[in-house]
Amino acid sequence: MRSKIVAGNWKMNKNLAETDSLLTELSAKLPDTDAEVMVAPTFVNLTRALQTLESSKIEVIAQNMHYAESGAFTGEISADMLLNIGIDTVIIGHSERRAYFGESDAILSKKVITALKNGMRVMFCFGEELDDRKSGNHFNVVESQLKNVLFNLEPSAWTNIILAYEPVWAIGTGETASPEQAQEMHAFIRKTISEAFDSTIATNVSILYGGSVKPSNAEEIFSKPDVDGGLIGGASLVADDFIAIVKAI
Ligand code: PGA
């Protein structure tokens, strides 16, 4: 049985004081839910976030990590550093990392392997650009993103993988994939995984949708059978909006 998940990707937002205040409000307002609720603050505030949320059900996850175990990689963060402070889930492959930091499938594959080798859970993001969608190439693009990074893994690795389908044209743009477009792609993703591995793995993996999810559209998107929750950017920075989205799951 796959989990329902709502995760907030804070990106490069919220300083320490703002992190404290948003997390305090979120934990006070968190409804009773079977879904996993996660937040991904910036690296420098992860320890504080863990302390603030010590008695909360909200999990703290990381936005990124490096593929090397340690070494001369100025400015980077390793799996061990995250695990050592108590973070065991990491977002890998966000479209902003791909677009602005040159993270290719080859790099992302190394990151995923390192995270899994260290026993971490990976939230792997992928999705097509607007041109791919317009030219009808979106299924091919998504399939190759999955294949290049995830299809060489051992079947057992899939228990530690969460997928986040995020069409690039819908991220931070206010434009959302329609619930039907999300369902169509999520069903395609599950079918592709079923063909590459087996139907149990495909059935058990959580597939989140991301891209301009907000209180007004969350319920309809989450009602689709293959959509298991959302990865939320902008709306995760406002406590009442994020809580409304959690209530929609
Ligand atoms: P958005 O971002 O909700 O602001 O569109 C989603 C994401 O980047 O994960």
Tab-separated table of C-alpha atoms and ligand atoms in Angstrom:
chain	number	residue	atom	x	y	z
A	1	MET	CA	0.000	0.000	0.000
A	2	ARG	CA	1.596	3.266	-1.057
A	3	SER	CA	1.715	6.322	1.178
A	4	LYS	CA	0.027	9.621	0.575
A	5	ILE	CA	2.534	12.440	0.880
A	6	VAL	CA	2.391	16.226	0.943
A	7	ALA	CA	5.831	17.834	0.883
A	8	GLY	CA	6.765	21.501	0.992
A	9	ASN	CA	9.857	22.507	-0.962
A	10	TRP	CA	10.874	25.827	0.511
A	11	LYS	CA	13.691	26.363	-2.024
A	12	MET	CA	15.891	29.399	-1.131
A	13	ASN	CA	13.273	30.994	1.126
A	14	LYS	CA	12.867	31.575	4.877
A	15	ASN	CA	15.688	32.662	7.181
A	16	LEU	CA	16.061	31.200	10.659
A	17	ALA	CA	13.469	33.401	12.347
A	18	GLU	CA	10.999	32.836	9.514
A	19	THR	CA	11.653	29.094	9.614
A	20	ASP	CA	10.889	29.019	13.343
A	21	SER	CA	7.697	30.922	12.907
A	22	LEU	CA	6.384	28.973	9.902
A	23	LEU	CA	7.158	25.606	11.508
A	24	THR	CA	5.581	26.601	14.802
A	25	GLU	CA	2.426	27.621	12.968
A	26	LEU	CA	2.410	24.490	10.808
A	27	SER	CA	2.768	22.132	13.731
A	28	ALA	CA	0.048	23.933	15.673
A	29	LYS	CA	-2.362	23.742	12.747
A	30	LEU	CA	-1.493	20.293	11.379
A	31	PRO	CA	-4.687	18.258	11.058
A	32	ASP	CA	-4.945	14.595	11.932
A	33	THR	CA	-3.935	12.831	8.740
A	34	ASP	CA	-2.699	9.478	7.502
A	35	ALA	CA	-0.557	11.264	4.931
A	36	GLU	CA	3.130	11.879	5.461
A	37	VAL	CA	3.716	15.606	5.723
A	38	MET	CA	7.228	16.850	4.944
A	39	VAL	CA	9.037	20.165	4.727
A	40	ALA	CA	12.353	20.899	3.035
A	41	PRO	CA	13.907	24.064	4.495
A	42	THR	CA	17.323	25.309	3.446
A	43	PHE	CA	20.378	23.337	4.639
A	44	VAL	CA	21.474	25.880	7.263
A	45	ASN	CA	18.149	25.608	9.063
A	46	LEU	CA	17.686	21.839	8.989
A	47	THR	CA	18.969	21.223	12.514
A	48	ARG	CA	16.767	23.939	13.929
A	49	ALA	CA	13.779	22.634	11.966
A	50	LEU	CA	14.312	19.167	13.445
A	51	GLN	CA	14.416	20.655	16.943
A	52	THR	CA	11.321	22.783	16.390
A	53	LEU	CA	9.422	19.789	15.011
A	54	GLU	CA	10.675	17.298	17.587
A	55	SER	CA	7.202	16.479	18.882
A	56	SER	CA	5.438	17.045	15.550
A	57	LYS	CA	4.492	14.488	12.889
A	58	ILE	CA	5.957	16.764	10.222
A	59	GLU	CA	9.128	15.297	8.745
A	60	VAL	CA	12.133	17.364	7.734
A	61	ILE	CA	13.795	16.492	4.443
A	62	ALA	CA	16.665	17.975	2.403
A	63	GLN	CA	16.420	19.745	-0.941
A	64	ASN	CA	19.588	18.277	-2.432
A	65	MET	CA	22.880	16.500	-1.698
A	66	HIS	CA	26.156	15.686	-3.421
A	67	TYR	CA	26.986	12.295	-4.901
A	68	ALA	CA	30.436	11.987	-3.319
A	69	GLU	CA	30.710	10.496	0.148
A	70	SER	CA	33.062	13.306	1.241
A	71	GLY	CA	36.003	15.311	-0.054
A	72	ALA	CA	37.032	18.458	-1.885
A	73	PHE	CA	33.632	19.688	-3.063
A	74	THR	CA	33.422	23.230	-1.712
A	75	GLY	CA	29.925	24.254	-0.778
A	76	GLU	CA	28.417	20.799	-0.999
A	77	ILE	CA	26.589	18.561	1.502
A	78	SER	CA	26.997	14.786	1.804
A	79	ALA	CA	24.556	12.013	2.621
A	80	ASP	CA	26.448	11.314	5.842
A	81	MET	CA	26.107	14.956	6.944
A	82	LEU	CA	22.352	14.774	6.460
A	83	LEU	CA	21.949	11.404	8.154
A	84	ASN	CA	24.123	12.481	11.044
A	85	ILE	CA	21.786	15.346	11.942
A	86	GLY	CA	18.707	13.144	11.496
A	87	ILE	CA	17.598	13.716	7.899
A	88	ASP	CA	16.904	10.530	5.969
A	89	THR	CA	14.979	11.775	2.926
A	90	VAL	CA	16.361	13.932	0.140
A	91	ILE	CA	14.896	15.569	-2.951
A	92	ILE	CA	16.983	14.773	-6.028
A	93	GLY	CA	16.560	16.048	-9.575
A	94	HIS	CA	14.397	19.106	-9.027
A	95	SER	CA	14.020	20.961	-12.329
A	96	GLU	CA	15.756	24.020	-10.868
A	97	ARG	CA	18.812	21.888	-10.088
A	98	ARG	CA	18.691	20.519	-13.624
A	99	ALA	CA	18.209	23.929	-15.271
A	100	TYR	CA	20.408	26.247	-13.162
A	101	PHE	CA	23.051	23.899	-11.800
A	102	GLY	CA	23.627	21.659	-14.785
A	103	GLU	CA	22.455	18.453	-13.118
A	104	SER	CA	22.276	15.922	-15.926
A	105	ASP	CA	20.745	12.464	-15.765
A	106	ALA	CA	24.285	11.103	-15.296
A	107	ILE	CA	24.874	13.297	-12.229
A	108	LEU	CA	21.424	12.552	-10.837
A	109	SER	CA	22.012	8.844	-11.257
A	110	LYS	CA	25.152	9.112	-9.109
A	111	LYS	CA	23.257	11.101	-6.478
A	112	VAL	CA	20.438	8.579	-6.318
A	113	ILE	CA	22.887	5.691	-6.004
A	114	THR	CA	24.789	7.421	-3.181
A	115	ALA	CA	21.621	8.324	-1.294
A	116	LEU	CA	20.247	4.786	-1.535
A	117	LYS	CA	23.601	3.242	-0.625
A	118	ASN	CA	23.499	5.329	2.539
A	119	GLY	CA	20.011	4.060	3.354
A	120	MET	CA	18.277	7.307	2.505
A	121	ARG	CA	14.899	7.742	0.906
A	122	VAL	CA	14.947	9.622	-2.397
A	123	MET	CA	12.225	11.916	-3.677
A	124	PHE	CA	13.108	11.914	-7.369
A	125	CYS	CA	11.760	14.814	-9.447
A	126	PHE	CA	11.352	14.857	-13.203
A	127	GLY	CA	9.031	16.323	-15.814
A	128	GLU	CA	8.901	17.732	-19.310
A	129	GLU	CA	9.387	21.311	-20.501
A	130	LEU	CA	6.724	23.287	-22.308
A	131	ASP	CA	8.211	22.587	-25.757
A	132	ASP	CA	8.109	18.848	-25.074
A	133	ARG	CA	4.450	19.067	-24.116
A	134	LYS	CA	3.600	21.226	-27.154
A	135	SER	CA	5.325	18.854	-29.541
A	136	GLY	CA	3.660	15.825	-27.944
A	137	ASN	CA	7.014	14.503	-26.782
A	138	HIS	CA	6.235	14.603	-23.054
A	139	PHE	CA	5.792	10.875	-22.546
A	140	ASN	CA	9.133	10.128	-24.233
A	141	VAL	CA	10.931	12.748	-22.156
A	142	VAL	CA	9.513	11.459	-18.891
A	143	GLU	CA	10.255	7.869	-19.801
A	144	SER	CA	13.863	8.677	-20.603
A	145	GLN	CA	14.330	10.689	-17.385
A	146	LEU	CA	13.103	7.691	-15.406
A	147	LYS	CA	15.063	5.174	-17.432
A	148	ASN	CA	18.368	7.062	-17.298
A	149	VAL	CA	18.317	7.446	-13.538
A	150	LEU	CA	16.157	4.759	-11.989
A	151	PHE	CA	15.819	1.765	-14.250
A	152	ASN	CA	19.266	0.345	-13.500
A	153	LEU	CA	18.468	0.092	-9.803
A	154	GLU	CA	17.828	-3.176	-8.041
A	155	PRO	CA	14.090	-3.838	-7.627
A	156	SER	CA	14.558	-3.708	-3.842
A	157	ALA	CA	15.693	-0.064	-4.097
A	158	TRP	CA	12.165	0.998	-4.984
A	159	THR	CA	10.938	0.805	-1.406
A	160	ASN	CA	13.086	3.905	-0.812
A	161	ILE	CA	11.916	5.877	-3.826
A	162	ILE	CA	9.189	8.494	-4.030
A	163	LEU	CA	8.492	10.007	-7.437
A	164	ALA	CA	7.498	13.616	-8.049
A	165	TYR	CA	6.228	14.398	-11.528
A	166	GLU	CA	6.671	18.128	-12.020
A	167	PRO	CA	6.032	19.496	-15.498
A	168	VAL	CA	8.512	22.372	-15.765
A	169	TRP	CA	5.933	24.632	-17.407
A	170	ALA	CA	3.763	24.404	-14.291
A	171	ILE	CA	6.431	25.162	-11.670
A	172	GLY	CA	6.087	28.593	-10.123
A	173	THR	CA	4.108	29.789	-13.138
A	174	GLY	CA	0.608	29.642	-11.703
A	175	GLU	CA	-0.231	27.305	-14.556
A	176	THR	CA	-1.171	23.845	-13.316
A	177	ALA	CA	-1.462	20.648	-15.262
A	178	SER	CA	-5.137	19.779	-15.337
A	179	PRO	CA	-6.118	16.917	-13.039
A	180	GLU	CA	-6.644	14.850	-16.211
A	181	GLN	CA	-3.166	15.672	-17.537
A	182	ALA	CA	-1.663	14.744	-14.157
A	183	GLN	CA	-3.609	11.474	-14.002
A	184	GLU	CA	-2.702	10.598	-17.586
A	185	MET	CA	1.015	11.083	-16.902
A	186	HIS	CA	0.946	9.340	-13.522
A	187	ALA	CA	-0.781	6.324	-15.063
A	188	PHE	CA	1.846	6.323	-17.826
A	189	ILE	CA	4.641	6.457	-15.223
A	190	ARG	CA	3.153	3.505	-13.349
A	191	LYS	CA	2.777	1.518	-16.562
A	192	THR	CA	6.384	2.282	-17.552
A	193	ILE	CA	7.661	1.105	-14.150
A	194	SER	CA	5.498	-1.977	-14.340
A	195	GLU	CA	7.039	-2.876	-17.704
A	196	ALA	CA	10.598	-2.170	-16.551
A	197	PHE	CA	10.195	-3.928	-13.182
A	198	ASP	CA	6.874	-5.401	-12.123
A	199	SER	CA	3.361	-4.410	-11.203
A	200	THR	CA	3.960	-4.679	-7.445
A	201	ILE	CA	6.711	-2.072	-7.579
A	202	ALA	CA	4.575	0.117	-9.834
A	203	THR	CA	1.578	-0.176	-7.532
A	204	ASN	CA	3.533	0.527	-4.361
A	205	VAL	CA	5.514	3.596	-5.415
A	206	SER	CA	4.066	6.957	-4.390
A	207	ILE	CA	3.859	9.400	-7.287
A	208	LEU	CA	3.419	13.038	-6.305
A	209	TYR	CA	2.367	15.834	-8.601
A	210	GLY	CA	4.143	19.194	-8.386
A	211	GLY	CA	3.594	22.481	-10.174
A	212	SER	CA	1.439	25.333	-8.864
A	213	VAL	CA	-0.580	23.178	-6.471
A	214	LYS	CA	-2.644	25.487	-4.281
A	215	PRO	CA	-5.607	25.221	-1.912
A	216	SER	CA	-8.011	25.865	-4.803
A	217	ASN	CA	-6.840	22.994	-7.020
A	218	ALA	CA	-5.314	20.472	-4.590
A	219	GLU	CA	-8.421	18.460	-3.875
A	220	GLU	CA	-9.239	17.815	-7.513
A	221	ILE	CA	-5.667	16.874	-8.395
A	222	PHE	CA	-5.332	14.589	-5.357
A	223	SER	CA	-8.640	12.889	-6.164
A	224	LYS	CA	-7.081	11.236	-9.212
A	225	PRO	CA	-6.332	7.554	-8.601
A	226	ASP	CA	-2.654	7.630	-9.554
A	227	VAL	CA	-1.832	10.913	-7.808
A	228	ASP	CA	-0.579	10.146	-4.301
A	229	GLY	CA	0.001	13.690	-3.122
A	230	GLY	CA	1.987	16.761	-4.007
A	231	LEU	CA	5.328	18.505	-3.915
A	232	ILE	CA	4.454	22.083	-3.128
A	233	GLY	CA	6.649	25.139	-3.754
A	234	GLY	CA	5.139	28.605	-3.392
A	235	ALA	CA	2.067	27.551	-1.435
A	236	SER	CA	4.206	25.739	1.155
A	237	LEU	CA	5.586	29.071	2.340
A	238	VAL	CA	2.242	30.195	3.738
A	239	ALA	CA	1.049	28.132	6.707
A	240	ASP	CA	-2.674	28.330	5.988
A	241	ASP	CA	-2.190	27.424	2.319
A	242	PHE	CA	0.020	24.437	3.079
A	243	ILE	CA	-2.351	23.227	5.783
A	244	ALA	CA	-5.290	23.561	3.385
A	245	ILE	CA	-3.394	21.428	0.875
A	246	VAL	CA	-2.668	18.817	3.572
A	247	LYS	CA	-6.381	18.768	4.377
A	248	ALA	CA	-7.141	18.153	0.696
A	249	ILE	CA	-5.260	14.847	0.604
B	1	PGA	P1	5.374	25.544	-7.193
B	1	PGA	O1	6.731	24.674	-7.121
B	1	PGA	O2	4.376	24.839	-6.309
B	1	PGA	O3	5.765	26.903	-6.684
B	1	PGA	O4	4.954	25.552	-8.623
B	1	PGA	C1	6.693	23.279	-7.121
B	1	PGA	C2	8.097	22.749	-7.017
B	1	PGA	O5	9.025	23.361	-7.547
B	1	PGA	O6	8.316	21.702	-6.386
